[in-house]
Amino acid sequence: MSFHGGLLGVILALVLFCWKKKINLLEVGDMVACVAPIGLFLGRLANFINGELFGRVTQNVPWAIRFPAGGFLPRHPSQLYEAVMEGIVLFCLLNSIWWFSKQARKIKGLTSGLFFIFYGTFRFGLEYFREPDAHLGFVYKNFTTGQLLCVPMIIFGALLVLYSIVIFLRQKKGV
């Protein structure tokens, strides 16, 4: 899955950058998490324009699209579903938390953790509308590779949120 590999690359680059510049990784991660949905949105629009990563065949929705690469069958425009949820909704959600909650901004790593939780959850659910990659198919019962890769992301996000809150509370107490 290209997103998940790219995400690992971004995380590694952030770790190395913050280590070299001696700046707080969680602070930088929070700022990156707030703007990452813009790139996700634009990437999904590009997927739609290119007619790639299209949805499953459907007869039930009037907005189905016939993609040449999809055999001209009516399909869910899953790229647009993902653009809305992983792009617009995630951007609004994270930025609302960041800008309208001064307390949340003080908890370094909270926004990053929420990014992982929400992105992973949105992606997991939207995979039900997306055609599984032909070379991968369903890897475990009715789950796609994308869904299985979202599970550790959600768990990591939850652990990061928990860690961030614990560190914040310890610093607040002066421990």
CSV table of C-alpha atoms in Angstrom, one decimal:
chain,number,residue,atom,x,y,z
A,1,MET,CA,0.0,0.0,0.0
A,2,SER,CA,1.7,3.2,-1.1
A,3,PHE,CA,0.1,5.5,1.5
A,4,HIS,CA,1.2,3.4,4.4
A,5,GLY,CA,4.8,3.1,3.1
A,6,GLY,CA,4.9,6.8,2.3
A,7,LEU,CA,3.6,7.5,5.9
A,8,LEU,CA,6.5,5.5,7.3
A,9,GLY,CA,8.9,7.5,5.1
A,10,VAL,CA,7.5,10.8,6.4
A,11,ILE,CA,7.7,9.7,10.0
A,12,LEU,CA,11.4,8.6,9.5
A,13,ALA,CA,12.2,11.9,7.8
A,14,LEU,CA,10.5,13.9,10.7
A,15,VAL,CA,12.4,11.9,13.3
A,16,LEU,CA,15.7,12.5,11.6
A,17,PHE,CA,14.9,16.2,11.0
A,18,CYS,CA,13.8,16.8,14.6
A,19,TRP,CA,16.8,14.9,16.0
A,20,LYS,CA,19.3,16.8,13.9
A,21,LYS,CA,17.7,20.2,14.6
A,22,LYS,CA,17.1,19.2,18.3
A,23,ILE,CA,13.4,20.2,18.2
A,24,ASN,CA,10.4,18.5,19.7
A,25,LEU,CA,9.1,15.7,17.4
A,26,LEU,CA,5.6,15.7,18.8
A,27,GLU,CA,5.2,19.4,18.3
A,28,VAL,CA,6.4,19.2,14.6
A,29,GLY,CA,4.2,16.1,14.1
A,30,ASP,CA,1.1,18.0,15.3
A,31,MET,CA,1.7,20.7,12.8
A,32,VAL,CA,2.3,18.3,10.0
A,33,ALA,CA,-0.8,16.3,11.0
A,34,CYS,CA,-2.9,19.5,10.6
A,35,VAL,CA,-1.9,20.1,7.0
A,36,ALA,CA,-1.5,16.5,5.8
A,37,PRO,CA,-5.2,16.1,4.9
A,38,ILE,CA,-4.6,18.8,2.2
A,39,GLY,CA,-2.2,16.4,0.4
A,40,LEU,CA,-4.5,13.5,1.0
A,41,PHE,CA,-7.4,15.4,-0.6
A,42,LEU,CA,-5.4,16.5,-3.6
A,43,GLY,CA,-4.0,12.9,-4.0
A,44,ARG,CA,-7.5,11.4,-4.0
A,45,LEU,CA,-8.7,14.0,-6.6
A,46,ALA,CA,-5.8,13.0,-8.8
A,47,ASN,CA,-6.8,9.3,-8.3
A,48,PHE,CA,-10.3,10.2,-9.5
A,49,ILE,CA,-9.0,12.2,-12.5
A,50,ASN,CA,-6.7,9.4,-13.5
A,51,GLY,CA,-9.4,6.8,-13.2
A,52,GLU,CA,-7.4,4.7,-10.7
A,53,LEU,CA,-8.2,3.2,-7.3
A,54,PHE,CA,-11.9,3.3,-8.2
A,55,GLY,CA,-14.7,1.7,-6.2
A,56,ARG,CA,-16.6,-1.5,-6.3
A,57,VAL,CA,-19.3,-2.2,-8.8
A,58,THR,CA,-22.7,-0.9,-7.7
A,59,GLN,CA,-26.2,-0.8,-9.1
A,60,ASN,CA,-27.6,1.1,-6.1
A,61,VAL,CA,-26.3,4.6,-6.4
A,62,PRO,CA,-27.3,7.1,-9.0
A,63,TRP,CA,-23.9,8.8,-8.8
A,64,ALA,CA,-22.0,5.7,-9.9
A,65,ILE,CA,-19.2,6.4,-12.4
A,66,ARG,CA,-18.1,4.2,-15.3
A,67,PHE,CA,-14.3,4.1,-15.4
A,68,PRO,CA,-12.6,2.8,-18.6
A,69,ALA,CA,-10.1,0.9,-16.5
A,70,GLY,CA,-13.0,-0.6,-14.5
A,71,GLY,CA,-14.6,-2.2,-17.6
A,72,PHE,CA,-17.1,0.7,-17.9
A,73,LEU,CA,-19.2,-0.9,-15.1
A,74,PRO,CA,-21.0,1.5,-12.7
A,75,ARG,CA,-18.7,1.9,-9.7
A,76,HIS,CA,-18.6,3.9,-6.5
A,77,PRO,CA,-16.4,7.0,-6.9
A,78,SER,CA,-14.5,5.9,-3.8
A,79,GLN,CA,-11.7,8.3,-4.6
A,80,LEU,CA,-14.2,11.2,-4.0
A,81,TYR,CA,-15.5,9.6,-0.8
A,82,GLU,CA,-11.9,9.4,0.4
A,83,ALA,CA,-11.2,12.9,-0.7
A,84,VAL,CA,-14.1,14.2,1.4
A,85,MET,CA,-13.5,12.1,4.5
A,86,GLU,CA,-9.6,11.8,4.6
A,87,GLY,CA,-9.2,15.3,3.2
A,88,ILE,CA,-11.9,17.8,4.0
A,89,VAL,CA,-13.5,16.2,7.1
A,90,LEU,CA,-10.1,15.2,8.6
A,91,PHE,CA,-8.7,18.7,7.9
A,92,CYS,CA,-11.6,20.4,9.6
A,93,LEU,CA,-11.6,18.1,12.5
A,94,LEU,CA,-7.9,18.3,13.3
A,95,ASN,CA,-7.7,22.1,12.7
A,96,SER,CA,-10.8,22.7,14.8
A,97,ILE,CA,-9.2,20.8,17.7
A,98,TRP,CA,-5.9,22.6,17.1
A,99,TRP,CA,-7.2,26.2,16.7
A,100,PHE,CA,-10.2,26.2,19.1
A,101,SER,CA,-8.8,24.2,22.0
A,102,LYS,CA,-5.8,25.9,23.7
A,103,GLN,CA,-5.6,22.9,26.0
A,104,ALA,CA,-5.3,20.4,23.2
A,105,ARG,CA,-2.5,22.4,21.6
A,106,LYS,CA,-0.5,22.2,24.9
A,107,ILE,CA,-0.7,18.3,24.8
A,108,LYS,CA,2.1,17.7,22.3
A,109,GLY,CA,1.4,14.6,20.2
A,110,LEU,CA,-2.4,14.7,20.7
A,111,THR,CA,-3.2,16.0,17.3
A,112,SER,CA,-0.8,13.5,15.7
A,113,GLY,CA,-2.4,10.7,17.5
A,114,LEU,CA,-5.8,11.8,16.5
A,115,PHE,CA,-4.7,12.0,12.9
A,116,PHE,CA,-3.7,8.3,13.0
A,117,ILE,CA,-6.9,7.3,14.7
A,118,PHE,CA,-9.3,9.3,12.5
A,119,TYR,CA,-7.4,8.6,9.2
A,120,GLY,CA,-7.2,4.9,10.0
A,121,THR,CA,-10.8,4.7,10.9
A,122,PHE,CA,-12.0,6.6,7.9
A,123,ARG,CA,-9.8,4.6,5.6
A,124,PHE,CA,-10.9,1.3,7.1
A,125,GLY,CA,-14.5,2.1,6.6
A,126,LEU,CA,-14.1,3.5,3.1
A,127,GLU,CA,-12.2,0.4,1.9
A,128,TYR,CA,-15.7,-1.3,1.8
A,129,PHE,CA,-16.5,0.9,-1.2
A,130,ARG,CA,-13.1,0.6,-2.9
A,131,GLU,CA,-12.2,-2.2,-5.3
A,132,PRO,CA,-9.4,-4.2,-3.7
A,133,ASP,CA,-6.1,-4.2,-5.6
A,134,ALA,CA,-6.3,-6.9,-8.2
A,135,HIS,CA,-2.9,-8.4,-7.2
A,136,LEU,CA,-3.8,-8.4,-3.5
A,137,GLY,CA,-7.5,-9.0,-3.3
A,138,PHE,CA,-8.9,-9.8,0.1
A,139,VAL,CA,-6.1,-11.0,2.3
A,140,TYR,CA,-8.1,-12.2,5.3
A,141,LYS,CA,-11.7,-13.2,4.9
A,142,ASN,CA,-13.5,-10.0,3.9
A,143,PHE,CA,-10.7,-7.6,4.8
A,144,THR,CA,-8.4,-5.8,2.3
A,145,THR,CA,-4.7,-5.2,2.8
A,146,GLY,CA,-5.6,-1.5,3.3
A,147,GLN,CA,-7.9,-2.3,6.2
A,148,LEU,CA,-5.4,-4.5,7.9
A,149,LEU,CA,-2.8,-1.9,7.6
A,150,CYS,CA,-5.1,0.6,9.2
A,151,VAL,CA,-5.5,-1.4,12.4
A,152,PRO,CA,-1.9,-0.8,13.6
A,153,MET,CA,-2.2,2.8,12.6
A,154,ILE,CA,-5.3,3.2,14.8
A,155,ILE,CA,-3.6,1.4,17.7
A,156,PHE,CA,-0.5,3.5,17.3
A,157,GLY,CA,-2.7,6.7,17.3
A,158,ALA,CA,-4.5,5.6,20.5
A,159,LEU,CA,-1.2,4.8,22.2
A,160,LEU,CA,0.3,8.2,21.1
A,161,VAL,CA,-2.8,10.0,22.5
A,162,LEU,CA,-2.5,8.2,25.8
A,163,TYR,CA,1.3,8.8,26.0
A,164,SER,CA,0.8,12.5,25.2
A,165,ILE,CA,-1.9,12.9,27.9
A,166,VAL,CA,0.2,11.1,30.5
A,167,ILE,CA,3.3,13.2,29.7
A,168,PHE,CA,1.2,16.4,29.8
A,169,LEU,CA,-0.3,15.5,33.2
A,170,ARG,CA,3.1,14.6,34.6
A,171,GLN,CA,4.6,18.0,33.5
A,172,LYS,CA,1.6,19.8,34.8
A,173,LYS,CA,2.1,18.2,38.2
A,174,GLY,CA,5.8,18.9,38.0
A,175,VAL,CA,6.8,15.2,38.3
